[in-house]
PDB file of C-alpha atoms in Angstrom:
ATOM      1  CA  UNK U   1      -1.864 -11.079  28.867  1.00  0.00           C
ATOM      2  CA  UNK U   2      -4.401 -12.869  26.723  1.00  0.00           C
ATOM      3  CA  UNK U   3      -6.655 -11.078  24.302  1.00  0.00           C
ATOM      4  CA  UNK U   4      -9.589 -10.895  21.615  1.00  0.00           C
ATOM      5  CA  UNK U   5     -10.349 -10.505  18.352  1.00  0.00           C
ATOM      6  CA  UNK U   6     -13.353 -10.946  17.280  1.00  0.00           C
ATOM      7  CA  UNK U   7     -16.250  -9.733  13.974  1.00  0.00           C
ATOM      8  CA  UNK U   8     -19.768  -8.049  14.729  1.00  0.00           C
ATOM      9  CA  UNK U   9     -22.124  -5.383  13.465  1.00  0.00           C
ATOM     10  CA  UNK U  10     -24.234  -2.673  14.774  1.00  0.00           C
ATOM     11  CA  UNK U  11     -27.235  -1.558  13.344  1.00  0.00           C
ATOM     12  CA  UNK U  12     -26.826   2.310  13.127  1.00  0.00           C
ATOM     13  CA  UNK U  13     -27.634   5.385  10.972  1.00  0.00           C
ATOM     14  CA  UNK U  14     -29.983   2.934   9.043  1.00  0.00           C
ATOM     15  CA  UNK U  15     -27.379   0.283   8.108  1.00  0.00           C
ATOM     16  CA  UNK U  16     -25.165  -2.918   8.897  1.00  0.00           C
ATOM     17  CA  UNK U  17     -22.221  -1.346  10.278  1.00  0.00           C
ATOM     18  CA  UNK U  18     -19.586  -4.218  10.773  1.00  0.00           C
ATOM     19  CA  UNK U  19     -16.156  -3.772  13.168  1.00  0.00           C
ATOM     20  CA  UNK U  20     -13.779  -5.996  14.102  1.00  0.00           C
ATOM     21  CA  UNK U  21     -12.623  -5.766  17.500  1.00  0.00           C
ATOM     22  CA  UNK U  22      -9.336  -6.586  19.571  1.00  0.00           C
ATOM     23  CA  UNK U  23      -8.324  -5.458  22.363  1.00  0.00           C
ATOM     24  CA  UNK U  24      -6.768  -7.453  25.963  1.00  0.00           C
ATOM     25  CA  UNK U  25      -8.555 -10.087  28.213  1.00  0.00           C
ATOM     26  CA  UNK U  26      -9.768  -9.454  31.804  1.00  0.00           C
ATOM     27  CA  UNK U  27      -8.726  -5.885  31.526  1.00  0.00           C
ATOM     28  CA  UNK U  28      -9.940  -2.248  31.399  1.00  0.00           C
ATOM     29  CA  UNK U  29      -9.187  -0.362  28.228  1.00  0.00           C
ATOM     30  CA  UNK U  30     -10.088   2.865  26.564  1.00  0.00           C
ATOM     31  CA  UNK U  31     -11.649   2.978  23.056  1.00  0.00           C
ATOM     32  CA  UNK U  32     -10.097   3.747  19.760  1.00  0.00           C
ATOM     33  CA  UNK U  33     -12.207   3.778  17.070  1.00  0.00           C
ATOM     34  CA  UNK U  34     -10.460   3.523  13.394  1.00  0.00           C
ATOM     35  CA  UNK U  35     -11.802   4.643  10.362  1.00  0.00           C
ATOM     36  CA  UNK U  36     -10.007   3.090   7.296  1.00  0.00           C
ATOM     37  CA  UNK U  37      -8.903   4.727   4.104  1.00  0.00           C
ATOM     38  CA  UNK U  38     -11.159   4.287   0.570  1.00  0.00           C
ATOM     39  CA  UNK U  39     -10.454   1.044  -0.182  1.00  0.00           C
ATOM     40  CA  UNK U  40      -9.625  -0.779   2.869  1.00  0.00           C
ATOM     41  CA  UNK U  41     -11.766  -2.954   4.863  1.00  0.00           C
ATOM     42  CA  UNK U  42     -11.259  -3.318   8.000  1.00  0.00           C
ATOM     43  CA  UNK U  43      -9.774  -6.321   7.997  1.00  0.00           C
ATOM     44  CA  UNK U  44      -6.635  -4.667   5.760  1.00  0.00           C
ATOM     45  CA  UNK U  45      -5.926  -2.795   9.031  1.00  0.00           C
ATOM     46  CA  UNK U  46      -5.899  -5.862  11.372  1.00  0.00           C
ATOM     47  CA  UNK U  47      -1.883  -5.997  11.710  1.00  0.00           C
ATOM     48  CA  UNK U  48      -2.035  -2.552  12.928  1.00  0.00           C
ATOM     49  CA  UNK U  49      -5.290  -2.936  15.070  1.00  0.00           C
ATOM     50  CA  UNK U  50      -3.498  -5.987  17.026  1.00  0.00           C
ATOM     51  CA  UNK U  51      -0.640  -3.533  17.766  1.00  0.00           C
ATOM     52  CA  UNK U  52      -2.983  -1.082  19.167  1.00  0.00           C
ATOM     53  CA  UNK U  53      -4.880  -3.397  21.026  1.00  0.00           C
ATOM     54  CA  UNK U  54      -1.698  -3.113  23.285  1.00  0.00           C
ATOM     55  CA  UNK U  55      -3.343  -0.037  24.471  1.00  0.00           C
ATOM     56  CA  UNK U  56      -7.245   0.092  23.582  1.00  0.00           C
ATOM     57  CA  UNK U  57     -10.141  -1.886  23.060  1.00  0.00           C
ATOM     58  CA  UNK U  58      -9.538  -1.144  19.257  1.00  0.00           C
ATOM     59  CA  UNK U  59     -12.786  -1.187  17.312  1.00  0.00           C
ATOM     60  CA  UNK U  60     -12.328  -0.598  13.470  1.00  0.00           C
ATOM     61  CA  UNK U  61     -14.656  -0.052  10.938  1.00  0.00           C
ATOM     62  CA  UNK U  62     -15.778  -1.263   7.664  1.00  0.00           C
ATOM     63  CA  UNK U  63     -17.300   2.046   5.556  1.00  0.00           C
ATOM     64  CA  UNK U  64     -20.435   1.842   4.151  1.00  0.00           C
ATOM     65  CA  UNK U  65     -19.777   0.153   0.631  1.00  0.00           C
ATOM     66  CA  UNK U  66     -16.778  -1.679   1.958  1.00  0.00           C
ATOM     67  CA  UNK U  67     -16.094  -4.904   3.823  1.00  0.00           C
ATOM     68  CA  UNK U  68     -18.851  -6.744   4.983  1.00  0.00           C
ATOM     69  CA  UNK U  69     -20.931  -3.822   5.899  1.00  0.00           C
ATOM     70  CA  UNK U  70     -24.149  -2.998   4.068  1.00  0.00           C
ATOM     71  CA  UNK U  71     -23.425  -2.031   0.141  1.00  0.00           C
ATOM     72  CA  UNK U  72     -25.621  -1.344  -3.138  1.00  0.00           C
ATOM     73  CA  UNK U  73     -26.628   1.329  -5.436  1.00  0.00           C
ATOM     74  CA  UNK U  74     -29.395   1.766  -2.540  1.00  0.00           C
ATOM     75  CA  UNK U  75     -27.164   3.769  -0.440  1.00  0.00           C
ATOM     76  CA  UNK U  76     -25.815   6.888  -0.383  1.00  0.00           C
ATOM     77  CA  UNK U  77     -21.887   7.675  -0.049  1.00  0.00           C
ATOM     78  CA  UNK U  78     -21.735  11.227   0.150  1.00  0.00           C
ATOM     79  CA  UNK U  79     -19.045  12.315   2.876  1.00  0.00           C
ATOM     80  CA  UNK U  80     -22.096  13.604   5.463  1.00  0.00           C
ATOM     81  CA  UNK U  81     -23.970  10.572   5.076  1.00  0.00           C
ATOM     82  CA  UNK U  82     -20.249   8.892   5.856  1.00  0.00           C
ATOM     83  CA  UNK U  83     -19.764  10.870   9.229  1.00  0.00           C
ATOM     84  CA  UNK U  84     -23.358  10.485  10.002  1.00  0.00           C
ATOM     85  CA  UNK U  85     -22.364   6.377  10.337  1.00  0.00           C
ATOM     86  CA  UNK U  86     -19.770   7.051  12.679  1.00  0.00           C
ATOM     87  CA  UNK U  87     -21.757   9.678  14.791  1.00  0.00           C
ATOM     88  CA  UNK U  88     -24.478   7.061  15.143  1.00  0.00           C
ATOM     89  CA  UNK U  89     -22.139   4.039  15.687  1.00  0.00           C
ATOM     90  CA  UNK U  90     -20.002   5.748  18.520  1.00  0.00           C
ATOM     91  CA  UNK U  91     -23.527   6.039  19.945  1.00  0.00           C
ATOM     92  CA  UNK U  92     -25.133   3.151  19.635  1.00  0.00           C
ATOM     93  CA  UNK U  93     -22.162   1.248  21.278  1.00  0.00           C
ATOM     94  CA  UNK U  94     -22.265   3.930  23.683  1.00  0.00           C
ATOM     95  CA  UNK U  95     -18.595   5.263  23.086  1.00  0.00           C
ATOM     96  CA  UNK U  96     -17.350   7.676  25.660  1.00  0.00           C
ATOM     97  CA  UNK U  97     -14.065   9.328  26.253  1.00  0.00           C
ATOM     98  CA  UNK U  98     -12.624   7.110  23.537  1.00  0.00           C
ATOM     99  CA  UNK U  99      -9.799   8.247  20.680  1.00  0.00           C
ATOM    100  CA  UNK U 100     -11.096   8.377  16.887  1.00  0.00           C
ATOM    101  CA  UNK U 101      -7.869   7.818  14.355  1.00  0.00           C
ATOM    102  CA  UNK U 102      -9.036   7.627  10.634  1.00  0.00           C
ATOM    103  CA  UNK U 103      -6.718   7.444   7.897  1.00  0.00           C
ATOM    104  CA  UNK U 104      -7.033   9.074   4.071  1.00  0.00           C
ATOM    105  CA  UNK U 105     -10.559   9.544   3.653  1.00  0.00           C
ATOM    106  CA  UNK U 106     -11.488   7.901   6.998  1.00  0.00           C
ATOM    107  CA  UNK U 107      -9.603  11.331   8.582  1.00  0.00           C
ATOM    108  CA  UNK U 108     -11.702  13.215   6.514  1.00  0.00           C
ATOM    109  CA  UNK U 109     -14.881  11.527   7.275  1.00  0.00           C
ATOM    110  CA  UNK U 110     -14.269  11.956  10.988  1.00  0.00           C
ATOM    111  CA  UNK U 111     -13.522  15.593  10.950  1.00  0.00           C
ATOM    112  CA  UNK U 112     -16.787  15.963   9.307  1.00  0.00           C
ATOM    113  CA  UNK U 113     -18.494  13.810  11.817  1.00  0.00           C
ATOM    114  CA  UNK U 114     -16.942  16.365  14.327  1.00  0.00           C
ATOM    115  CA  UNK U 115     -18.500  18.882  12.686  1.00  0.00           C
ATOM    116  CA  UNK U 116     -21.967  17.048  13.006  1.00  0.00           C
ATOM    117  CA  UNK U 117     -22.260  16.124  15.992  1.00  0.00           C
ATOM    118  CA  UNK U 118     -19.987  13.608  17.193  1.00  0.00           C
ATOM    119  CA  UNK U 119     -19.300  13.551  20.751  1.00  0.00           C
ATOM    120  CA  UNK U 120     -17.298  11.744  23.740  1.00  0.00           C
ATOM    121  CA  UNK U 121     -14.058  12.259  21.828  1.00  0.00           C
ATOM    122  CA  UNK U 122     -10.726  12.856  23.603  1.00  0.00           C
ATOM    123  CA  UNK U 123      -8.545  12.769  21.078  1.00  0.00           C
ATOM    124  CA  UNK U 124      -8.719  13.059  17.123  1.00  0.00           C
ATOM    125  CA  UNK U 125      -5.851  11.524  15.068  1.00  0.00           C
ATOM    126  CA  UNK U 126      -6.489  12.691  11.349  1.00  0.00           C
ATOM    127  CA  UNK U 127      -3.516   9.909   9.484  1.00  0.00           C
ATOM    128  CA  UNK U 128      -2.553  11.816   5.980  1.00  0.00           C
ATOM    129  CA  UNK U 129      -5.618  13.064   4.737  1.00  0.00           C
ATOM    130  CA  UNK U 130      -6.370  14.309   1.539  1.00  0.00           C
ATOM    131  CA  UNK U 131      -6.792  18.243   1.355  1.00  0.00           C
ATOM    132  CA  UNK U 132      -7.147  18.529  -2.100  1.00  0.00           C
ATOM    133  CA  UNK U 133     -11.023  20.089  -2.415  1.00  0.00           C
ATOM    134  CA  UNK U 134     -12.364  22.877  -4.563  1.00  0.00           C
ATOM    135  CA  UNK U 135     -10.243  25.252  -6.172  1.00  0.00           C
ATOM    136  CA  UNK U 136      -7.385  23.673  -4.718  1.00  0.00           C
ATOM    137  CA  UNK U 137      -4.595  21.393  -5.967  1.00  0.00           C
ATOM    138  CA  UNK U 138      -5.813  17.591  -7.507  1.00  0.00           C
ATOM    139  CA  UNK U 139      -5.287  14.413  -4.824  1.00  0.00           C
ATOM    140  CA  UNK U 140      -1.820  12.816  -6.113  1.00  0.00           C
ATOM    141  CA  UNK U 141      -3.400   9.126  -6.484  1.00  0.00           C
ATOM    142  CA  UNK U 142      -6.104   8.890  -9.608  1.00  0.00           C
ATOM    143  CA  UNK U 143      -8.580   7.315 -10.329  1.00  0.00           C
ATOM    144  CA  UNK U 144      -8.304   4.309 -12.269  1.00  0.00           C
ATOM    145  CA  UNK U 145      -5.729   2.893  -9.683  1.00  0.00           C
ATOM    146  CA  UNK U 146      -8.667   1.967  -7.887  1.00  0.00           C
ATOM    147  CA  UNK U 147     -11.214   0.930  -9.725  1.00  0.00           C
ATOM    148  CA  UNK U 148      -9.420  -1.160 -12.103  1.00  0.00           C
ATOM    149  CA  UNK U 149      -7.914  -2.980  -9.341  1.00  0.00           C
ATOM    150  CA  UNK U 150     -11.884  -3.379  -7.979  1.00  0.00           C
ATOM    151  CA  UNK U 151     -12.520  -4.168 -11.445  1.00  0.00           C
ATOM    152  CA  UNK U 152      -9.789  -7.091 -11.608  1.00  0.00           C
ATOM    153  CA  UNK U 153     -10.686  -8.400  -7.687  1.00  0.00           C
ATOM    154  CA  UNK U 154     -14.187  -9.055  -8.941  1.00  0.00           C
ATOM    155  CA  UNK U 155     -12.968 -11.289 -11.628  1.00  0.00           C
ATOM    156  CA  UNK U 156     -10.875 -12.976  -8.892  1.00  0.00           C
ATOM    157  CA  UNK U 157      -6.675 -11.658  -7.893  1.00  0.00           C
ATOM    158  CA  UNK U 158      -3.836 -13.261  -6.421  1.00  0.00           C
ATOM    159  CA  UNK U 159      -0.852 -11.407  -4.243  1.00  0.00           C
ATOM    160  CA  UNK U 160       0.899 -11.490  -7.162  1.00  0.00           C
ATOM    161  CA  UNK U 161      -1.749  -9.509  -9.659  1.00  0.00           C
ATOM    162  CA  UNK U 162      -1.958  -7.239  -6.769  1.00  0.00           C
ATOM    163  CA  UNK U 163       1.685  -6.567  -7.117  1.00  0.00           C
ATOM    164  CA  UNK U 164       1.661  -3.904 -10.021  1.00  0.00           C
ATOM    165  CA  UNK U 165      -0.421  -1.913  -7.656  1.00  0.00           C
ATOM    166  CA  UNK U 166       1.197  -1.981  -4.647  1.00  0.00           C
ATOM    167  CA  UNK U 167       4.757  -2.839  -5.443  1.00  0.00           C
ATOM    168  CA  UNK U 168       5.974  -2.204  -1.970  1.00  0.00           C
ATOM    169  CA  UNK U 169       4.019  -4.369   0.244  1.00  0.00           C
ATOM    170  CA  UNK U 170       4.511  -7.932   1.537  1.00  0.00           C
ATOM    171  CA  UNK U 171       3.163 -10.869  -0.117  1.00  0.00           C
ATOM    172  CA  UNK U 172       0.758 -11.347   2.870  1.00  0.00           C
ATOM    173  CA  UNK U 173      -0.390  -7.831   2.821  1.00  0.00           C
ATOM    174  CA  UNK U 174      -1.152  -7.788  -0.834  1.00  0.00           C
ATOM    175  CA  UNK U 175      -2.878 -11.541  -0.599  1.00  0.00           C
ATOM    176  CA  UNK U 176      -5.217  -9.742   1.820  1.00  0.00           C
ATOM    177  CA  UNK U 177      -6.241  -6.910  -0.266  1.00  0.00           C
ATOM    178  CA  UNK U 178      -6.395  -9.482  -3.124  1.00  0.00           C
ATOM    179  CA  UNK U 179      -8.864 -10.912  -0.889  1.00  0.00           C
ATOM    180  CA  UNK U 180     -10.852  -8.594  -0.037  1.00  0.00           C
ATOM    181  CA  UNK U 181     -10.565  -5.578  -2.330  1.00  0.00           C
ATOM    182  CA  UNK U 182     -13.725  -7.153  -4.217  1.00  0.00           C
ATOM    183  CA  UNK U 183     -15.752  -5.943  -1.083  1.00  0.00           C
ATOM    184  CA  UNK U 184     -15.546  -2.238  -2.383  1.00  0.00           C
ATOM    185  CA  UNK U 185     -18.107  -1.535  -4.307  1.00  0.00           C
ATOM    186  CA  UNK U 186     -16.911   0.609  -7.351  1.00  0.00           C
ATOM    187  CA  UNK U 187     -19.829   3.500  -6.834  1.00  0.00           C
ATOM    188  CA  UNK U 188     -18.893   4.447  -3.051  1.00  0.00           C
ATOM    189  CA  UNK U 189     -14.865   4.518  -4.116  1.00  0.00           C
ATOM    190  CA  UNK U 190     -16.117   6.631  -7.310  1.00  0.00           C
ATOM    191  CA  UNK U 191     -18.144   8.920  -4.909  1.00  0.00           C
ATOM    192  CA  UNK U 192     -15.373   9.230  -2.138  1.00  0.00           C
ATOM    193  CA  UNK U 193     -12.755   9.963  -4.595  1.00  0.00           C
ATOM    194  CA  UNK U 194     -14.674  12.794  -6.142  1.00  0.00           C
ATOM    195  CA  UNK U 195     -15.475  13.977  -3.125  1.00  0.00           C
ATOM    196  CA  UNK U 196     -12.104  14.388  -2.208  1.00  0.00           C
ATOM    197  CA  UNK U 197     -11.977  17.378  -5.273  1.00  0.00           C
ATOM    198  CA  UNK U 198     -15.501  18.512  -4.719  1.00  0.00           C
ATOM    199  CA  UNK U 199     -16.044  17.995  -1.049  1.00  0.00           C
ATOM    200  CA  UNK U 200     -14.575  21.377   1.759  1.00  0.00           C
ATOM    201  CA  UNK U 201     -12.303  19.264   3.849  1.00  0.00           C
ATOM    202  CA  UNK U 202     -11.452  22.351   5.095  1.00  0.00           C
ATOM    203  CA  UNK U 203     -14.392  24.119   6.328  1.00  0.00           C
ATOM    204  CA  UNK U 204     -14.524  21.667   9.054  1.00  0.00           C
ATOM    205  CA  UNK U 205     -11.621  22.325  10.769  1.00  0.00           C
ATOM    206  CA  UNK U 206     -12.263  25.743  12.725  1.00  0.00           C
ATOM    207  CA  UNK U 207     -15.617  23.596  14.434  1.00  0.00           C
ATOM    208  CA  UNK U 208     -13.018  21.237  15.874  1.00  0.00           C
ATOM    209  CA  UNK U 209     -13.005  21.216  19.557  1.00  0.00           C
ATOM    210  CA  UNK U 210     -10.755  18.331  20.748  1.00  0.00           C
ATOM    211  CA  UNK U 211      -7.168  18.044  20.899  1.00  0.00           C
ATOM    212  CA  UNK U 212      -5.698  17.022  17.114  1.00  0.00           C
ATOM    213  CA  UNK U 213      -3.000  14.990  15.885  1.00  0.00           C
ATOM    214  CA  UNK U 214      -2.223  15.500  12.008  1.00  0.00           C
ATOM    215  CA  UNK U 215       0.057  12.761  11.152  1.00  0.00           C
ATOM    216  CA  UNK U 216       2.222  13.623   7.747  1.00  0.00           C
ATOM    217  CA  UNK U 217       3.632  11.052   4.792  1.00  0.00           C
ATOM    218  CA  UNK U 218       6.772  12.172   4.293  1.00  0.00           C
ATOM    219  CA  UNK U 219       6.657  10.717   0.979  1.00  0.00           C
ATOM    220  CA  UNK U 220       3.657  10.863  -1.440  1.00  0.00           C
ATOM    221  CA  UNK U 221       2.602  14.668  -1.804  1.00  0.00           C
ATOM    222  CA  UNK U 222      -0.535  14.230   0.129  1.00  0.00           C
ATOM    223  CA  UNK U 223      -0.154  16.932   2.703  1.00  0.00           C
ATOM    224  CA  UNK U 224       2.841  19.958   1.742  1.00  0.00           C
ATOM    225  CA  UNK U 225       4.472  22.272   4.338  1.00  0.00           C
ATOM    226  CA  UNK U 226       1.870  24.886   3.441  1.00  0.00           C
ATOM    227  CA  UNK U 227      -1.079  22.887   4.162  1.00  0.00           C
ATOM    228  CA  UNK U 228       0.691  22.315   7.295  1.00  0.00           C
ATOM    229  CA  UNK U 229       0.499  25.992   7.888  1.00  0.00           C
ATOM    230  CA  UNK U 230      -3.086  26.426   7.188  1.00  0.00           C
ATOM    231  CA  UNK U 231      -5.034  23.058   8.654  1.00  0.00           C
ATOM    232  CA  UNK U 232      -2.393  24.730  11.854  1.00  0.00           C
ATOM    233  CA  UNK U 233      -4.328  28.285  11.637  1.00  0.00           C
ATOM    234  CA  UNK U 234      -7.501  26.885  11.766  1.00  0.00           C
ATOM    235  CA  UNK U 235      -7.614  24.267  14.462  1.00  0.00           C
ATOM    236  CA  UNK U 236      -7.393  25.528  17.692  1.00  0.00           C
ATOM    237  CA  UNK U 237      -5.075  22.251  19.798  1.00  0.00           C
ATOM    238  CA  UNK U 238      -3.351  21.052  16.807  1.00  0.00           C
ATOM    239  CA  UNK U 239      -0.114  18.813  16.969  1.00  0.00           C
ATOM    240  CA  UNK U 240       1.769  17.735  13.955  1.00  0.00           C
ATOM    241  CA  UNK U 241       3.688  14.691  13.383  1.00  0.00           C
ATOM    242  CA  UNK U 242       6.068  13.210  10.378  1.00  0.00           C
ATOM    243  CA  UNK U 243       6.922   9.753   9.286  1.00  0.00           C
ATOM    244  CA  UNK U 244       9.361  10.848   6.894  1.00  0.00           C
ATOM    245  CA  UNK U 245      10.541   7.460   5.397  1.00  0.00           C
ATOM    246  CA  UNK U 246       6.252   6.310   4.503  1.00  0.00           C
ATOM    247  CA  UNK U 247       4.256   6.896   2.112  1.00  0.00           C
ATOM    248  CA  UNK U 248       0.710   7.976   2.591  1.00  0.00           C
ATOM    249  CA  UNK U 249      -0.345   4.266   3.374  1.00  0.00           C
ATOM    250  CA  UNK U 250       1.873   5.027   6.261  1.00  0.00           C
ATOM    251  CA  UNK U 251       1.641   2.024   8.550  1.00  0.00           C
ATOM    252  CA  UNK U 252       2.499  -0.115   5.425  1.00  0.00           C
ATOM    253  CA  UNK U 253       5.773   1.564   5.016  1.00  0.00           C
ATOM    254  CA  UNK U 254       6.998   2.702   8.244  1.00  0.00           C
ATOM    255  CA  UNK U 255       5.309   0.463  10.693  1.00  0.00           C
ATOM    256  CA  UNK U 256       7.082   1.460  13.450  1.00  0.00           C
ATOM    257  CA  UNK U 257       7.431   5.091  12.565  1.00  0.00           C
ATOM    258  CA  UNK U 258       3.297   5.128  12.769  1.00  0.00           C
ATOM    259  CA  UNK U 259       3.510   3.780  15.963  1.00  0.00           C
ATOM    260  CA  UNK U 260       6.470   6.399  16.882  1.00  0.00           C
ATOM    261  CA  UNK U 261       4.537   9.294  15.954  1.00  0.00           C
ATOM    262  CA  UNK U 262       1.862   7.994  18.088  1.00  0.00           C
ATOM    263  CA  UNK U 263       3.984   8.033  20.759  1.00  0.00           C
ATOM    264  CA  UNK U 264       5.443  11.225  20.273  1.00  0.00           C
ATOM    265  CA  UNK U 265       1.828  12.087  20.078  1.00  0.00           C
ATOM    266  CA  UNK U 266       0.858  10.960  23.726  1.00  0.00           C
ATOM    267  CA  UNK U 267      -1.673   8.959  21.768  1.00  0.00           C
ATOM    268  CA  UNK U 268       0.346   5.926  23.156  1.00  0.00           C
TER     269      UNK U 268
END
C-alpha cells in the first residue's frame, strides 16, 4: 500500500492554519486530527503521524504561533482563542466522525474546544496533559526550558546544542527540533505556559460528551493517581491508559508503548 504526505493550510478562525497530512493511497480512511504539545510543530510529530497513517488520514496541526502557521504579536494565544482554531478548522475541512488526539497543551486545547463547540468527534484522546491550574499544584517543566531554547534556535542550533535539553532523544529527533524550534514564537509559548497555572483545565471536563482516552506518563509527574481519580469523576466515558516506562513526551520515549496504549484503547 502506497501513501501520502503532503503540507497545506486552511484559512480558518481568521488565520493561516497549516497541517501536514499522511495517510494511505487509493483508500478510505477515517480522520485523526492531532494537536501538538507547546513547542512542537507539526512537523516534530511526523514519525508518529506516519505510524498512524496506518490507520487514518492523519491531519496534524501547527498552533497558532508555531510552525508555519500564522504568528506575531498581532494575534492572540489565549487557550479559547486556541480551541476556537480547531473548532473552525475541523469545519472548514468539513471533519466528520473523525478522532481528535492532542498531546500536553494540545489535550488541553481540545477539551476546551469541546467545550465550545466542537463537533463530529468520535473519540477524544487527551496524551498527558497538564492539570496544574489555579490553586492547584505548579506544571513540573518551567519556564526558561523553553524559551531559552527559542531564544538559542533563533540565533541558529545544531542536534548537538539541542542535547542539554533533551538528553534522551535521537540525534535525528533533536536535529529536527533544532530545526524548527525557531518557529515558536516566544509570546504564544509564554502565554500557553501561563495558562497552564492560570487557565481551569478542569472546568471543561463535566461538558465532555464523547468517549475519552486519558493517556498517563508514567514518568514525569504530569498527571498523579489522584488526578486520575478526579478528571475520572467528572467525565462521564472515561478510559485510562499508562505508558509506564515514558516520560510526558511519551511517543519519544516509549514509541511503541504510545502506540500500545492506543491499542488497548480501541483507538487502533
Amino acid at each position: 500500500m502506497s501513501y501520502y504526505r503532503y503540507g497545506a493550510h486552511a484559512n480558518a478562525n481568521g488565520i493561516r492554519q497549516h497541517y501536514l497530512r499522511y495517510g494511505k493511497k487509493d483508500t478510505s480512511q477515517p480522520v485523526l486530527l492531532l494537536i501538538p504539545g507547546i513547542t512542537s510543530p507539526a512537523i516534530t510529530w511526523g514519525f508518529v503521524a506516519e505510524r498512524l497513517a496506518e490507520y487514518f488520514d492523519t491531519y496534524v496541526l501547527d498552533a497558532r504561533g508555531r510552525g508555519l502557521s500564522s504568528t506575531g504579536p498581532e494575534l492572540r494565544y489565549d487557550a479559547d482563542t486556541c480551541a476556537d482554531d480547531i473548532v473552525e478548522f475541523a469545519k472548514a475541512l468539513n471533519f466528520k466522525d473523525f478522532v481528535v488526539l492532542g498531546h500536553s497543551m494540545g489535550a488541553r486545547f481540545i477539551t476546551r474546544a469541546l467545550a465550545r463547540g466542537l463537533t463530529g468527534v468520535s473519540n477524544a484522546v487527551l496524551v498527558d496533559p497538564p492539570v496544574s491550574g489555579p490553586s492547584r499544584r505548579a506544571y513540573p517543566s518551567k519556564l526558561p526550558w523553553y524559551v531559552d531554547s527559542i531564544k538559542q534556535s533563533n540565533e541558529g542550533m545544531s542536534a548537538e546544542d539541542m542535547l542539554s535539553f533533551c538528553p534522551t532523544w535521537t540525534e535525528e529527533q533533536r536535529q529536527l527540533r533544532a530545526e524548527w524550534l525557531h518557529t515558536c514564537y516566544s509570546p504564544a509559548i509564554v502565554k500557553a505556559f501561563n495558562d497552564f497555572h492560570d487557565d481551569d483545565f478542569h472546568k471543561d471536563l463535566p461538558g465532555i460528551s464523547v468517549p475519552v482516552v486519558l493517556m498517563v506518563a508514567g514518568k514525569g509527574g504530569v498527571i498523579q493517581t489522584e488526578d486520575e481519580e478526579e478528571i475520572a469523576s467528572l467525565i462521564s466515558e472515561l478510559s485510562i491508559h499508562h505508558v509506564m516506562d515514558a516520560g510526558h513526551m511519551i511517543p519519544w520515549d516509549d514509541f511503541d508503548g504510545f502506540f500500545a496504549a492506543l491499542t488497548d484503547a480501541n483507538i487502533i
